[in-house]
Structures are given as C-alpha cells and as structure tokens.
Coordinates of C-alpha atoms in Angstrom, one line a residue:
Chain N
M7 CA 19.9 -19.4 -40.2
S8 CA 19.8 -17.9 -36.9
R9 CA 22.9 -18.1 -34.5
N10 CA 21.0 -16.6 -32.4
K11 CA 20.3 -18.9 -29.0
Q12 CA 19.4 -17.8 -25.8
A13 CA 22.6 -17.3 -24.2
K14 CA 23.4 -20.5 -21.9
R15 CA 21.6 -20.3 -18.5
P16 CA 23.9 -19.0 -16.0
K17 CA 23.1 -20.1 -12.9
L18 CA 20.3 -18.5 -11.0
A19 CA 20.8 -16.7 -7.6
N20 CA 17.3 -16.2 -6.5
E21 CA 15.6 -19.9 -6.5
G22 CA 13.5 -21.2 -3.7
F23 CA 11.3 -19.2 -1.2
T24 CA 14.3 -17.8 0.6
G25 CA 16.3 -16.8 -2.2
R26 CA 13.4 -15.0 -3.7
L27 CA 12.4 -13.1 -0.6
R28 CA 16.1 -11.9 -0.1
F29 CA 16.5 -10.6 -3.8
F30 CA 13.0 -8.9 -3.4
V31 CA 13.9 -7.2 0.2
G32 CA 16.9 -6.1 -1.0
R33 CA 15.7 -4.8 -4.0
A34 CA 12.8 -3.0 -1.9
L35 CA 15.6 -1.6 0.5
L36 CA 17.8 -0.5 -3.2
N37 CA 14.4 1.1 -4.1
I38 CA 13.9 3.1 -1.0
R39 CA 17.7 4.2 -1.0
Q40 CA 17.0 5.6 -4.7
N41 CA 13.9 7.5 -3.8
A42 CA 14.9 8.5 -0.5
F43 CA 12.7 11.6 -1.0
V44 CA 9.4 9.9 -2.3
N45 CA 9.9 7.5 0.9
I46 CA 10.5 9.8 3.2
V47 CA 7.1 12.2 2.0
T48 CA 5.2 8.4 2.5
I49 CA 6.5 7.3 6.2
G50 CA 6.0 11.1 7.1
T51 CA 2.4 10.9 5.8
I52 CA 2.1 7.5 7.7
T53 CA 3.4 8.7 10.5
L54 CA 1.0 12.1 10.8
A55 CA -1.8 9.7 10.1
I56 CA -1.2 7.1 12.6
L57 CA 0.1 9.7 15.1
I58 CA -3.4 11.9 14.7
I59 CA -5.2 8.3 15.1
S60 CA -3.3 7.4 18.1
L61 CA -3.8 10.9 19.8
F62 CA -7.1 10.8 19.5
M63 CA -7.7 6.9 20.7
L64 CA -5.3 8.5 23.7
V65 CA -7.9 11.4 24.6
F66 CA -10.9 8.6 24.0
V67 CA -9.3 5.9 26.4
N68 CA -8.6 8.3 29.3
L69 CA -12.0 10.2 28.7
E70 CA -13.8 6.5 28.8
G71 CA -11.6 5.8 32.1
V72 CA -13.0 8.9 33.8
A73 CA -16.5 8.2 32.6
N74 CA -15.9 4.5 34.0
D75 CA -14.5 5.9 37.4
W76 CA -18.1 7.9 37.8
S77 CA -20.2 5.1 36.7
K78 CA -18.9 3.5 39.8
R79 CA -21.3 6.2 41.6
V80 CA -24.1 4.4 40.0
Q81 CA -25.6 2.5 43.1
V82 CA -28.7 1.3 44.2
T83 CA -30.0 1.4 47.8
A84 CA -32.9 -1.0 49.5
Y85 CA -34.2 -0.2 52.6
F86 CA -36.0 -2.2 55.1
E87 CA -38.8 -1.7 57.5
Q88 CA -37.0 -3.5 60.4
E89 CA -33.5 -4.6 61.1
L90 CA -32.9 -8.1 60.3
A91 CA -32.1 -11.1 61.7
P92 CA -28.2 -12.2 60.6
E93 CA -30.0 -15.7 58.9
E94 CA -32.7 -13.0 57.1
L95 CA -29.7 -11.1 56.0
A96 CA -27.8 -13.7 54.6
T97 CA -31.0 -15.0 52.6
L98 CA -31.8 -11.4 51.4
K99 CA -28.1 -10.9 50.2
S100 CA -28.4 -14.4 48.3
R101 CA -31.3 -13.3 46.7
V102 CA -29.8 -10.0 45.7
L103 CA -26.6 -11.4 44.5
A104 CA -28.6 -13.7 42.2
I105 CA -30.0 -10.3 40.0
P106 CA -28.3 -10.5 37.0
G107 CA -26.4 -7.1 36.8
T108 CA -25.3 -7.2 41.0
D109 CA -21.6 -6.5 41.2
R110 CA -21.4 -6.0 45.2
V111 CA -23.9 -5.9 48.3
T112 CA -23.0 -3.9 51.0
Y113 CA -25.0 -4.1 54.5
V114 CA -25.4 -0.8 56.3
S115 CA -27.2 -1.7 59.7
K116 CA -29.0 1.3 61.5
E117 CA -25.7 2.0 63.8
E118 CA -23.9 2.5 60.8
A119 CA -26.3 4.5 58.9
F120 CA -26.8 7.0 62.0
K121 CA -22.7 7.0 62.5
R122 CA -22.7 8.4 58.8
F123 CA -25.3 10.7 59.3
R124 CA -23.3 12.2 62.1
E125 CA -20.2 12.6 60.2
R126 CA -22.0 14.4 57.9
L127 CA -23.2 16.8 60.4
K128 CA -19.8 17.2 61.9
G129 CA -19.9 20.5 63.6
Q130 CA -23.7 20.6 64.0
E131 CA -24.1 17.3 66.0
L132 CA -26.3 19.5 68.7
L133 CA -29.0 18.7 66.0
L134 CA -29.0 15.2 66.7
E135 CA -29.9 15.4 70.1
G136 CA -32.2 13.3 71.4
I137 CA -32.5 11.6 67.9
T138 CA -31.9 7.4 68.9
T139 CA -30.4 5.2 65.9
D140 CA -33.7 3.7 65.0
V141 CA -35.0 6.9 63.4
L142 CA -32.5 5.5 60.0
P143 CA -33.7 2.4 58.1
S144 CA -31.3 0.1 57.8
S145 CA -30.2 -1.0 54.4
V146 CA -27.9 -2.9 51.4
E147 CA -25.8 -0.9 48.8
I148 CA -25.8 -2.9 45.7
S149 CA -23.1 -1.5 43.2
L150 CA -23.8 -2.6 39.7
K151 CA -21.5 -4.6 37.2
S152 CA -20.4 -2.0 34.6
A153 CA -22.8 -2.9 31.5
S154 CA -25.7 -2.5 34.1
R155 CA -24.8 0.9 34.4
N156 CA -27.2 2.6 32.5
S157 CA -30.8 4.2 32.8
D158 CA -32.5 1.1 31.2
A159 CA -30.6 -1.4 32.7
V160 CA -31.0 0.4 36.3
A161 CA -34.9 0.4 35.6
V162 CA -35.3 -3.0 35.2
Y163 CA -32.9 -3.5 37.9
V164 CA -34.8 -1.6 40.0
D165 CA -38.0 -3.5 39.5
R166 CA -36.7 -7.2 40.2
L167 CA -34.9 -5.9 43.2
K168 CA -38.5 -4.2 44.6
K169 CA -39.7 -8.0 44.4
V170 CA -37.3 -8.9 46.7
P171 CA -39.3 -9.9 50.3
G172 CA -38.1 -7.6 52.8
V173 CA -37.3 -4.8 50.7
T174 CA -39.8 -1.7 51.3
E175 CA -37.8 1.1 49.1
V176 CA -35.4 1.4 46.6
Q177 CA -33.2 4.4 45.8
H178 CA -31.2 4.5 42.6
G179 CA -30.4 8.3 42.1
E180 CA -32.1 8.2 38.8
E181 CA -31.3 11.5 37.4
W182 CA -27.8 11.3 37.8
V183 CA -28.1 7.8 36.3
R184 CA -30.1 9.3 33.2
R185 CA -27.6 12.3 33.0
Y186 CA -24.7 9.9 33.2
T187 CA -26.5 7.7 30.3
T188 CA -26.9 10.4 28.0
F189 CA -23.2 11.9 28.4
M190 CA -22.0 8.2 27.6
N191 CA -24.1 7.9 24.9
F192 CA -22.9 11.1 23.5
L193 CA -19.6 10.5 24.3
R194 CA -19.3 7.1 22.1
L195 CA -21.4 8.7 19.3
A196 CA -18.8 11.7 18.9
G197 CA -15.9 9.3 19.4
L198 CA -17.4 7.0 16.4
L199 CA -18.2 10.2 14.1
L200 CA -15.1 11.9 14.8
G201 CA -12.8 8.7 15.0
S202 CA -14.6 7.9 11.4
F203 CA -13.8 11.0 9.8
L204 CA -10.2 10.6 10.9
V205 CA -10.0 7.1 9.7
L206 CA -11.2 7.8 6.3
A207 CA -9.2 11.0 6.0
V208 CA -6.2 9.5 7.0
I209 CA -6.6 6.7 4.3
F210 CA -7.4 9.0 1.5
I211 CA -4.2 11.1 1.9
V212 CA -2.2 8.0 2.9
S213 CA -3.4 6.5 -0.3
N214 CA -3.0 9.3 -2.6
T215 CA 0.5 9.9 -1.6
I216 CA 1.4 6.4 -2.0
K217 CA -0.3 6.7 -5.3
L218 CA 1.5 9.7 -6.3
T219 CA 4.8 8.2 -5.2
I220 CA 4.3 4.9 -7.6
Y221 CA 2.9 7.2 -10.4
S222 CA 6.4 9.2 -10.1
R223 CA 7.6 5.6 -11.0
K224 CA 5.4 4.4 -13.3
E225 CA 8.3 4.3 -16.0
E226 CA 10.0 2.3 -14.2
L227 CA 7.1 -0.1 -14.2
E228 CA 6.8 0.1 -17.7
I229 CA 10.4 -1.0 -18.1
L230 CA 10.4 -4.0 -15.9
S231 CA 7.2 -5.0 -17.8
L232 CA 9.0 -4.4 -21.3
V233 CA 11.7 -6.6 -20.2
G234 CA 9.6 -9.3 -19.5
A235 CA 8.8 -9.3 -15.7
T236 CA 6.4 -11.0 -14.5
R237 CA 3.4 -9.2 -12.4
F238 CA 4.8 -10.9 -9.0
F239 CA 8.6 -9.6 -9.9
I240 CA 7.0 -6.0 -10.9
K241 CA 5.2 -5.8 -7.6
A242 CA 6.5 -7.7 -5.2
P243 CA 9.4 -5.4 -4.2
F244 CA 6.5 -2.5 -4.0
L245 CA 4.5 -4.1 -1.7
I246 CA 7.8 -4.9 0.6
E247 CA 8.5 -1.3 0.5
G248 CA 4.8 -0.4 1.1
I249 CA 5.1 -2.9 4.6
L250 CA 8.4 -0.9 5.4
Q251 CA 7.0 2.4 5.0
G252 CA 4.0 1.3 7.2
A253 CA 5.7 0.1 9.8
S254 CA 8.6 2.6 10.2
G255 CA 5.5 5.3 10.1
A256 CA 3.7 3.4 12.8
G257 CA 6.7 2.8 14.8
L258 CA 8.1 6.5 14.5
A259 CA 4.6 7.7 15.3
L260 CA 4.4 5.1 18.6
I261 CA 7.8 6.3 19.4
I262 CA 6.7 10.0 19.3
L263 CA 3.3 9.4 20.9
T264 CA 5.1 7.4 24.1
G265 CA 7.5 10.6 24.2
C266 CA 4.9 12.8 24.2
Y267 CA 2.7 11.5 26.7
Y268 CA 6.1 11.1 29.3
A269 CA 6.8 14.3 28.7
F270 CA 3.6 15.6 29.5
L271 CA 3.3 13.3 32.4
H272 CA 6.3 14.9 33.8
N273 CA 6.0 18.9 33.0
A274 CA 2.3 19.1 32.7
G275 CA 2.1 19.9 36.7
N276 CA 3.7 23.1 35.8
F277 CA 1.3 24.4 33.6
L278 CA -1.8 22.7 35.1
S279 CA -3.6 23.1 37.8
F280 CA -3.5 19.0 38.4
N281 CA -0.9 16.5 38.1
P282 CA -1.9 14.2 35.4
A283 CA 0.1 11.7 37.2
A284 CA -1.9 11.6 40.4
A285 CA -4.8 12.2 37.9
G286 CA -4.5 8.2 36.7
L287 CA -3.9 9.4 33.5
A288 CA -3.1 6.3 31.1
F289 CA -1.0 5.4 28.2
L290 CA -2.7 3.5 25.3
P291 CA -3.6 -0.4 26.4
P292 CA -0.9 -2.3 24.2
V293 CA -3.4 -4.2 22.5
Y294 CA -4.2 -0.4 20.8
S295 CA -0.4 0.3 20.2
V296 CA -0.1 -3.5 18.6
G297 CA -3.4 -2.5 16.7
L298 CA -2.2 0.9 15.5
F299 CA 1.2 -1.0 14.7
V300 CA -0.6 -3.7 12.3
S301 CA -2.8 -0.5 10.6
G302 CA 0.1 1.2 9.9
V303 CA 1.7 -1.9 7.9
L304 CA -1.6 -2.7 6.5
L305 CA -2.1 1.0 5.2
G306 CA 1.4 0.9 3.6
F307 CA 0.5 -2.6 2.2
I308 CA -3.1 -1.9 0.9
G309 CA -1.7 1.6 -0.3
S310 CA 0.8 0.0 -2.4
A311 CA -1.3 -2.8 -3.9
T312 CA -4.2 -0.9 -4.9
S313 CA -2.1 1.7 -6.5
L314 CA 0.1 -1.0 -8.6
K315 CA -3.1 -2.7 -9.9
R316 CA -3.7 0.5 -11.5
F317 CA -0.3 1.2 -13.2
V318 CA 0.8 -2.7 -13.7
S319 CA -1.5 -3.7 -16.6
V320 CA 0.5 -6.8 -17.7
Chain Q
M280 CA 9.2 -15.2 -37.0
I281 CA 6.7 -12.5 -37.1
Q282 CA 3.4 -13.3 -38.7
L283 CA 0.4 -10.7 -38.9
H284 CA -3.1 -11.9 -40.7
N285 CA -5.7 -9.6 -41.6
V286 CA -5.1 -7.7 -38.4
F287 CA -7.6 -4.8 -37.4
L288 CA -7.3 -2.8 -34.6
S289 CA -9.4 0.5 -33.5
Y290 CA -8.8 2.5 -30.4
Q291 CA -12.4 3.6 -30.0
K292 CA -15.1 2.4 -32.2
E293 CA -14.8 5.1 -34.6
V294 CA -11.3 5.4 -34.8
T295 CA -9.4 2.8 -36.9
A296 CA -5.6 2.6 -36.3
L297 CA -5.0 -0.5 -38.4
H298 CA -6.9 -1.7 -41.4
G299 CA -6.1 -5.4 -42.5
I300 CA -2.8 -5.5 -42.2
N301 CA -1.0 -8.7 -43.4
L302 CA 2.6 -8.8 -42.7
H303 CA 5.3 -11.6 -42.9
V304 CA 8.6 -11.0 -41.4
P305 CA 11.0 -14.4 -41.7
R306 CA 13.7 -15.0 -39.3
G307 CA 16.7 -13.1 -39.5
E308 CA 15.1 -10.3 -41.5
F309 CA 15.5 -6.5 -41.2
V310 CA 12.7 -4.5 -41.6
F311 CA 12.1 -0.7 -41.7
L312 CA 8.5 0.4 -41.2
T313 CA 8.0 3.7 -42.6
G314 CA 5.1 6.1 -43.3
P315 CA 3.5 9.4 -42.0
S316 CA 3.1 10.2 -38.6
G317 CA -0.1 8.6 -37.5
A318 CA -0.1 5.9 -40.1
G319 CA 0.2 3.5 -37.8
K320 CA 3.9 2.5 -37.3
S321 CA 4.1 2.5 -33.2
T322 CA 0.9 1.0 -33.1
L323 CA 1.7 -2.0 -35.2
L324 CA 5.1 -2.2 -33.2
R325 CA 3.0 -2.3 -29.9
L326 CA 0.9 -5.4 -31.3
L327 CA 4.6 -7.1 -32.0
Y328 CA 5.1 -6.4 -28.0
A329 CA 1.8 -7.6 -27.0
A330 CA 1.1 -4.1 -25.2
L331 CA -2.0 -4.1 -27.6
S332 CA -4.0 -6.7 -28.8
P333 CA -5.8 -6.4 -32.3
T334 CA -9.8 -6.2 -32.2
R335 CA -9.2 -8.7 -35.2
G336 CA -7.2 -11.0 -37.1
Q337 CA -4.3 -13.0 -35.7
V338 CA -0.6 -11.8 -34.6
V339 CA 2.0 -14.8 -34.3
I340 CA 5.1 -14.5 -33.1
D341 CA 8.2 -16.8 -32.7
G342 CA 5.3 -19.5 -33.4
Q343 CA 3.2 -18.5 -30.6
N344 CA -0.4 -17.1 -31.2
V345 CA -0.1 -13.8 -29.3
T346 CA -4.1 -13.2 -29.7
R347 CA -4.6 -16.2 -27.8
M348 CA -2.1 -15.8 -25.0
T349 CA -3.2 -15.1 -21.3
R350 CA -1.8 -12.1 -19.2
S351 CA 0.5 -13.9 -17.5
Q352 CA 2.3 -15.6 -20.7
I353 CA 3.0 -12.1 -22.2
P354 CA 6.1 -11.6 -19.7
Y355 CA 7.6 -15.2 -21.1
L356 CA 6.9 -13.6 -24.7
R357 CA 8.6 -10.4 -24.1
R358 CA 12.0 -12.2 -22.6
S359 CA 12.7 -12.7 -26.7
I360 CA 11.8 -9.4 -27.8
G361 CA 14.2 -6.5 -27.1
V362 CA 12.5 -2.9 -27.5
V363 CA 14.0 0.6 -27.8
F364 CA 12.3 4.1 -27.8
Q365 CA 13.0 7.4 -29.4
D366 CA 13.0 8.6 -25.5
F367 CA 15.2 5.9 -24.4
K368 CA 13.2 4.7 -21.7
L369 CA 16.3 4.5 -19.4
L370 CA 15.8 5.2 -14.9
P371 CA 17.5 8.3 -14.3
N372 CA 18.4 7.7 -10.8
R373 CA 20.2 4.4 -11.6
T374 CA 23.7 3.7 -13.3
V375 CA 24.1 2.8 -16.6
L376 CA 25.1 -1.2 -15.2
E377 CA 21.8 -1.2 -13.5
N378 CA 19.8 0.2 -16.7
V379 CA 21.1 -2.7 -18.4
A380 CA 21.4 -5.4 -15.7
I381 CA 17.3 -4.7 -15.5
T382 CA 16.7 -7.5 -18.2
L383 CA 19.0 -10.3 -16.9
E384 CA 17.6 -9.4 -13.0
V385 CA 14.2 -10.4 -14.3
L386 CA 15.6 -13.4 -15.9
G387 CA 16.9 -14.7 -12.4
W388 CA 20.6 -14.6 -13.3
S389 CA 23.2 -14.0 -10.5
K390 CA 24.7 -10.7 -9.7
Q391 CA 28.1 -12.3 -11.1
D392 CA 27.0 -13.1 -14.2
I393 CA 25.0 -10.1 -14.7
N394 CA 27.8 -8.1 -14.2
K395 CA 30.0 -9.8 -16.5
K396 CA 27.5 -9.9 -19.4
V397 CA 27.0 -6.5 -18.7
F398 CA 30.5 -5.4 -19.4
H399 CA 30.6 -7.4 -22.5
I400 CA 27.6 -5.6 -23.8
L401 CA 28.7 -2.2 -23.0
K402 CA 32.1 -3.0 -24.0
Q403 CA 30.8 -3.6 -27.2
M404 CA 29.0 -0.3 -27.5
G405 CA 32.0 1.3 -26.8
L406 CA 30.3 2.4 -23.1
E407 CA 32.1 0.3 -20.8
H408 CA 34.1 3.6 -19.2
K409 CA 30.6 4.8 -18.2
I410 CA 29.3 1.8 -16.5
N411 CA 29.1 3.9 -13.3
A412 CA 27.3 7.1 -14.7
T413 CA 23.7 8.1 -14.4
P414 CA 22.0 8.6 -17.8
L415 CA 21.5 12.0 -17.3
R416 CA 25.0 12.3 -17.9
L417 CA 25.4 10.9 -21.0
S418 CA 24.9 12.3 -24.4
G419 CA 21.7 11.7 -26.6
G420 CA 23.6 8.9 -28.9
E421 CA 25.1 7.4 -25.6
Q422 CA 21.6 7.1 -23.7
Q423 CA 20.4 5.4 -27.2
R424 CA 23.3 2.9 -26.8
V425 CA 22.5 2.1 -23.4
A426 CA 18.9 1.5 -24.3
L427 CA 20.2 -0.9 -26.9
A428 CA 22.5 -2.9 -24.7
R429 CA 19.4 -3.3 -22.4
A430 CA 17.2 -4.7 -25.4
L431 CA 20.1 -7.2 -26.2
V432 CA 21.9 -8.1 -23.3
N433 CA 19.7 -11.4 -23.4
D434 CA 20.2 -12.0 -27.4
P435 CA 16.5 -11.3 -28.2
K436 CA 15.3 -13.2 -31.1
I437 CA 13.4 -9.7 -32.3
L438 CA 14.5 -6.7 -32.1
L439 CA 11.9 -3.8 -32.1
A440 CA 13.0 0.2 -32.5
D441 CA 10.4 3.0 -32.6
E442 CA 12.0 5.9 -34.1
P443 CA 15.5 5.0 -32.5
T444 CA 17.5 7.6 -34.1
G445 CA 14.6 10.4 -33.8
N446 CA 16.7 12.3 -31.1
L447 CA 20.2 11.8 -32.6
D448 CA 22.5 13.5 -35.0
E449 CA 23.9 12.0 -38.1
E450 CA 27.5 10.4 -36.6
N451 CA 25.3 8.6 -33.9
K452 CA 22.5 7.6 -36.3
D453 CA 25.0 5.7 -38.4
L454 CA 26.4 4.1 -35.1
I455 CA 23.1 2.9 -34.1
L456 CA 22.5 1.6 -37.7
N457 CA 26.0 -0.4 -37.2
I458 CA 24.2 -1.9 -33.9
F459 CA 21.0 -3.1 -35.5
R460 CA 23.2 -4.6 -38.1
D461 CA 25.4 -6.7 -35.9
A462 CA 22.4 -7.4 -34.1
N463 CA 20.7 -8.8 -37.2
I464 CA 24.2 -10.9 -38.5
R465 CA 24.2 -12.4 -35.7
G466 CA 20.3 -13.4 -36.1
T467 CA 18.2 -11.4 -34.2
T468 CA 15.2 -10.1 -37.0
V469 CA 15.1 -6.3 -36.4
V470 CA 12.0 -4.3 -37.2
V471 CA 13.0 -0.5 -37.2
A472 CA 9.7 2.0 -37.6
T473 CA 11.3 5.2 -38.6
H474 CA 10.3 8.3 -41.3
D475 CA 13.9 9.1 -41.7
R476 CA 14.6 8.3 -45.1
R477 CA 18.3 8.8 -45.2
L478 CA 18.8 5.6 -42.8
I479 CA 16.1 4.0 -44.7
E480 CA 18.3 4.6 -48.2
H481 CA 21.5 3.8 -46.5
S482 CA 20.9 0.2 -45.6
H483 CA 19.4 -1.4 -48.3
K484 CA 16.8 -3.3 -46.5
R485 CA 13.4 -4.2 -46.9
V486 CA 10.8 -1.5 -46.4
V487 CA 7.0 -1.5 -45.5
T488 CA 5.3 1.9 -45.8
L489 CA 2.2 2.4 -43.8
E490 CA -0.3 4.7 -44.6
K491 CA -3.8 5.1 -42.8
G492 CA -3.2 2.3 -41.1
K493 CA -2.7 0.2 -44.1
I494 CA 0.2 -1.4 -45.9
V495 CA 1.0 0.4 -49.4
E496 CA 3.5 -1.2 -51.4
G497 CA 6.6 0.8 -51.3
P498 CA 9.9 -0.1 -53.0
D499 CA 11.7 -3.0 -51.9
V500 CA 14.8 -2.6 -51.6
T501 CA 16.1 -6.2 -50.4
Q502 CA 19.1 -7.0 -52.5

C-alpha cells in the first residue's frame, strides 16, 4: 500500500498570464546572468551583424540621395517657332501638365533665353554684337517626376510632347539620360546583390552562433524535460532570451552607428576634401532604423526558435 | 505500477535492442535490473520514462498506456517519475538549491514553498550545509545525492536509476542504497539498473536479469 501521495499542492506562484510572463522573464534574466559569456558572444554577433547591414544601408541611402539629386537634371525642353500669346501659352502649359510624368513647367521667353546666353558668354560679349533677341527661340523647360526620370519613360514622354500643337522641337539630353539610367540600374542591382549576400551571411552566422549557445546548454534542456517540463515551459525563457539578445544587439548596433555617423560628420572635414555636413550626408531614415531594430529582435527570436526545435524533442 | 507486454524495440531495422519483454512491477516494489553491458537495461529504463517508444508492444505506467500518449501528455507522466543517472546530470553553473528546485518550478510552486521543501529534502540527504554550493565543489557521492534529491523532491510514484552507483566508492554506494530503501518504504516503486553484484546481494530485492534484449530468469531473491 502506498503511503506516497503527491504532496499537498501548494499555492502556485505563477498563475495567470502576467504571473507566467513574469516568471519566464525572470528566468530568462537569470539565464543571461548565469550564462554571461555565451550571451555576450550572441549579443556581440548580432550587434556586428546589424552594424554591417546598417552601414551598408547608410551608404546605399546616401548614394541614392546623390543619384536622386543628379536625376533632377533630367529635363525636357520644348521649343516653339514663334513667340506665344499669353492665352496660347496658358493652353500649352495645361496641355503639357496633362501629360503623365510632368512635374513642373517653366516658360523661357526669347528675352530670357538671350539673357542666359549672354551670361554664359561673360567676358566675350563682343561676339553678341549685332545679334537681336529674336535669334533664339522661346521654350518651356519641363522637369519630370522622379518615376519618369529614365530613358524609356523619357522617350515615351517626348513622343507625347511632340504631339502637342505649337511644339516644333524637343530636346532632352538623350545620352545623359541613358547613362544615368544605366548607372542607376547598376547601383540598384549591385545593392540588391551585395545586400542579399550580406543578409544571408548574417542570418547564417547569427543562427549558427545561437545554435551553438543553445547546444552548450542542451543538458539543461534535457533535465527540464526529464522532470516533466512542458515544451512551452522549456522554450519560453530561451525565446525571451533570444528576443532580449536581439533587441540589445540591434540597439547597440544603432547606437554605434549613430555615434560613428556624428563622429564622421564632425571630423571628416579634417581629412577629406569636402565637408560631409555641407554635402548633405544623411542618416538612415527612421523607418529604416525601426526596421533594423525589428530585424534584430526577429533574428534573436527566430534563431532561438529554430535551434530549440532541434534540441527539445518532447 | 509498471507493465510491459511483449515489448520489442529496434533502433534501426537490423539492430533489435529489446525482444519481447514481459515485465510486471507492482506498486511499491523494489526491482534490480541487471545484465551485461549492452543487454538493454538503459533502453528498458528509457521506455519507462517515455524517452523512447517501443516498436511493438505496450508499456503501461500507473494505469496509463504510454505507447498511446501524445507528445504533450508525456511531461505530465514524467512528473510522477524521478530519474537518476550515473553521471548525475546536474547543472554546473547552478547551486544545489537551484538544481533541486527545477522539479518544483516546473510544477509551478511558489518560491517560498520551493525553498522549504528543498531544504527539507536536502536535510534528509545530509546536504543542507551545501545548499548554496555549486555541484563542481561536491564529491561524487554528494552530487549523486543532489541528483536523488531532485528526483525525489516531489515524492514521485516511481524512481528509476541507471547505474546510480557506477562512479561511487563503497561507503557512498551504501548511502545511496539507503536512500532508495527509504523512498521505497515511503511507497515509491523503485527500479534500479545496475551490474553491481554487491549492491544487489546486499539489498535482498527482486532481480530481473536481461541478456541480449531478453529477460532471462534470474535468481529471485524476494524475501
């Protein structure tokens, strides 16, 4: 006959959602303290990983910014044979504005054109002697919306512009637009390729580091399952640990990145031939920073979840 | 308490570890499993705490058919089984208190109750003064007693031990055997796998001998 009965069930400490959450977070923090070294290794790896990705993004964002500035030079000019009356000009402007892709339309009268010409020939005004303003045609200069600043879109745009009555000639710096488009395509492709390789490498390194750190504690997982811990009970503290590692790693990376950015902004003038502050060097937009932080947290969480799947069989 | 009906277990298609085992261990009994290395003692124990499931046959523990259990039911079965090993399986970076407390934390006990209960069981094991030490500072015998405290702290219905005295000297073997006896007297069904003849002869308990995955009738020394 058994005298053994389950000891009177004592008051449970961790009932309800908040009680359990508090217990698991407490357990995760204790684990971090007791396994300080592996945690430092994991957080360090995540920090470096996010730092590499964020540096790459920072460079890419700035390159795109510069390229975007250049693209403002993509401009289409339409010439007219004769000077337009104000009402004719208004109709024409509205017709041009109606073409998809038009951003801004500026009218350049014969006088304005002559004035610009004279400015360009500064110092050699003698050449202009005897020439009247009539010699240059009036025109409208059209800047395009950024989506239309590539060779295909410009070609389509020019075709439509040519059909507008009164327009005799259209110029759009074809060669320049072509080169710009090629460059932008190259930049995007290179960015995508490099970025993907970086992301893959980072995921590989971080997930393996987490796998190793969990492997080093597989005895703990085994003991927990031996004494009757449910899968959730075993995994929850490790997952919280993963989230905390990811958040600290990503936070640290963003702090280091911000520090490096401002240090560069203030000191680069000493060793570079330009002043980065004046050159409009931009920091990552907030959306990117938030995205990087979330990626860090996900990296920690998913890395832990997939590794645990291997080691927690029951 | 423990019933095995015609249990077969193959690791791979070719290697059969257990051949048609039939075993019945009534509630409150103390059984030694013995036999040469590789006879299937550890495998049989692992079936009992559901770390393995048989290829054929039924394993019934405390009225529950383990072979029909889902993965999520197994932890609840294990809460009524204590297990100890030759290599103790203690966490080196946790104190004795924390190592023993794991069993009760899993059950959701409050910290206060855990501390009381762990202190009580460590006192029974003569280890209350080592409560804050880490396992690496303990002798082999002490470590095994901590492992036993972890296995027994929630008064399990069954205690399984796999070569529990393999690493210990004679004095510690006797200490451990006494703890098994005490647990058994309090009602726990005890199954100890060992090839230590002296331990078996000293204890005068039922002996089940395994050889090449089969039970061979051995001398039954039940009083």
